[in-house]
Amino acid sequence: MKNVLWFLAGIAGGFVVAHMMNKDPRGHELLAEVDARITEFTDRIGDAYREQEARFSGLVDEVKDAAAGAAESVRATAADAADDVADAARKTTD
């Protein structure tokens, strides 16, 4: 519990210091630069995430298509086998 109290005090102290820095023109400029760098970083991370998401989406679509093709092939093979069995049964009874 003591660690949580220190953590919360550190956060509150950080806000107070940031507020005091923001009042000073140099501090305001520094905080604006930090904010711009953070924004640039988050934009890059977001772009990379969207790129990976698109890449995975493409892979998933390819796998779905391959699975559908395999299922169709199995269905066709099973239908052919059933037809062969039916033909063989007819020949046996004839």
Coordinates of C-alpha atoms in Angstrom, one line a residue:
M1 CA 0.0 0.0 0.0
K2 CA 2.9 2.3 0.8
N3 CA 4.3 1.8 -2.8
V4 CA 0.9 2.8 -4.3
L5 CA 0.9 6.0 -2.2
W6 CA 4.4 6.9 -3.4
F7 CA 3.3 6.1 -7.0
L8 CA 0.3 8.4 -6.7
A9 CA 2.4 11.1 -5.1
G10 CA 4.9 10.9 -8.0
I11 CA 2.1 11.2 -10.5
A12 CA 0.7 14.2 -8.7
G13 CA 4.1 15.8 -8.4
G14 CA 4.7 15.3 -12.1
F15 CA 1.5 17.1 -12.9
V16 CA 2.5 20.0 -10.7
V17 CA 5.9 20.3 -12.2
A18 CA 4.5 20.0 -15.7
H19 CA 2.0 22.8 -14.9
M20 CA 4.7 25.0 -13.6
M21 CA 6.9 24.4 -16.6
N22 CA 4.0 25.1 -19.0
K23 CA 3.7 28.6 -17.5
D24 CA 7.3 29.5 -18.5
P25 CA 7.7 30.2 -22.2
R26 CA 10.8 27.9 -22.4
G27 CA 9.1 25.2 -20.5
H28 CA 6.0 25.6 -22.7
E29 CA 8.3 25.2 -25.8
L30 CA 10.0 22.1 -24.3
L31 CA 6.6 20.5 -23.5
A32 CA 5.4 21.2 -27.0
E33 CA 8.5 19.5 -28.4
V34 CA 8.0 16.5 -26.2
D35 CA 4.3 16.4 -27.2
A36 CA 5.3 16.6 -30.9
R37 CA 7.8 13.7 -30.5
I38 CA 5.2 11.6 -28.7
T39 CA 2.6 12.3 -31.4
E40 CA 5.2 11.3 -34.1
F41 CA 6.0 8.1 -32.2
T42 CA 2.4 7.1 -31.8
D43 CA 1.6 7.9 -35.4
R44 CA 4.5 5.6 -36.5
I45 CA 3.3 2.9 -34.2
G46 CA -0.2 3.2 -35.5
D47 CA 0.9 3.1 -39.2
A48 CA 3.0 0.0 -38.4
Y49 CA 0.1 -1.6 -36.7
R50 CA -2.3 -0.9 -39.6
E51 CA 0.4 -2.3 -42.1
Q52 CA 0.7 -5.5 -40.1
E53 CA -3.1 -5.8 -39.8
A54 CA -3.4 -5.5 -43.6
R55 CA -0.7 -8.1 -44.1
F56 CA -2.3 -10.5 -41.7
S57 CA -5.7 -9.9 -43.3
G58 CA -4.2 -10.8 -46.6
L59 CA -2.8 -14.0 -45.2
V60 CA -6.1 -14.9 -43.6
D61 CA -7.9 -14.4 -46.9
E62 CA -5.4 -16.6 -48.7
V63 CA -5.8 -19.4 -46.1
K64 CA -9.6 -19.1 -46.3
D65 CA -9.4 -19.5 -50.1
A66 CA -7.0 -22.4 -49.8
A67 CA -9.2 -24.1 -47.3
A68 CA -12.3 -23.6 -49.5
G69 CA -10.4 -25.0 -52.5
A70 CA -9.3 -28.0 -50.4
A71 CA -12.9 -28.6 -49.1
E72 CA -14.2 -28.4 -52.7
S73 CA -11.6 -30.9 -53.9
V74 CA -12.5 -33.3 -51.0
R75 CA -16.2 -32.9 -51.8
A76 CA -15.6 -33.6 -55.5
T77 CA -13.4 -36.6 -54.7
A78 CA -16.0 -38.0 -52.3
A79 CA -18.8 -37.5 -54.9
D80 CA -16.7 -39.2 -57.6
A81 CA -16.0 -42.1 -55.1
A82 CA -19.7 -42.4 -54.3
D83 CA -20.5 -42.5 -58.0
D84 CA -17.9 -45.2 -58.6
V85 CA -19.4 -47.2 -55.7
A86 CA -22.9 -46.8 -57.1
D87 CA -21.7 -47.8 -60.6
A88 CA -20.0 -50.9 -59.1
A89 CA -23.1 -51.8 -57.2
R90 CA -25.2 -51.5 -60.3
K91 CA -22.8 -53.7 -62.3
T92 CA -22.9 -56.3 -59.5
T93 CA -26.7 -56.4 -59.4
D94 CA -27.1 -56.5 -63.2

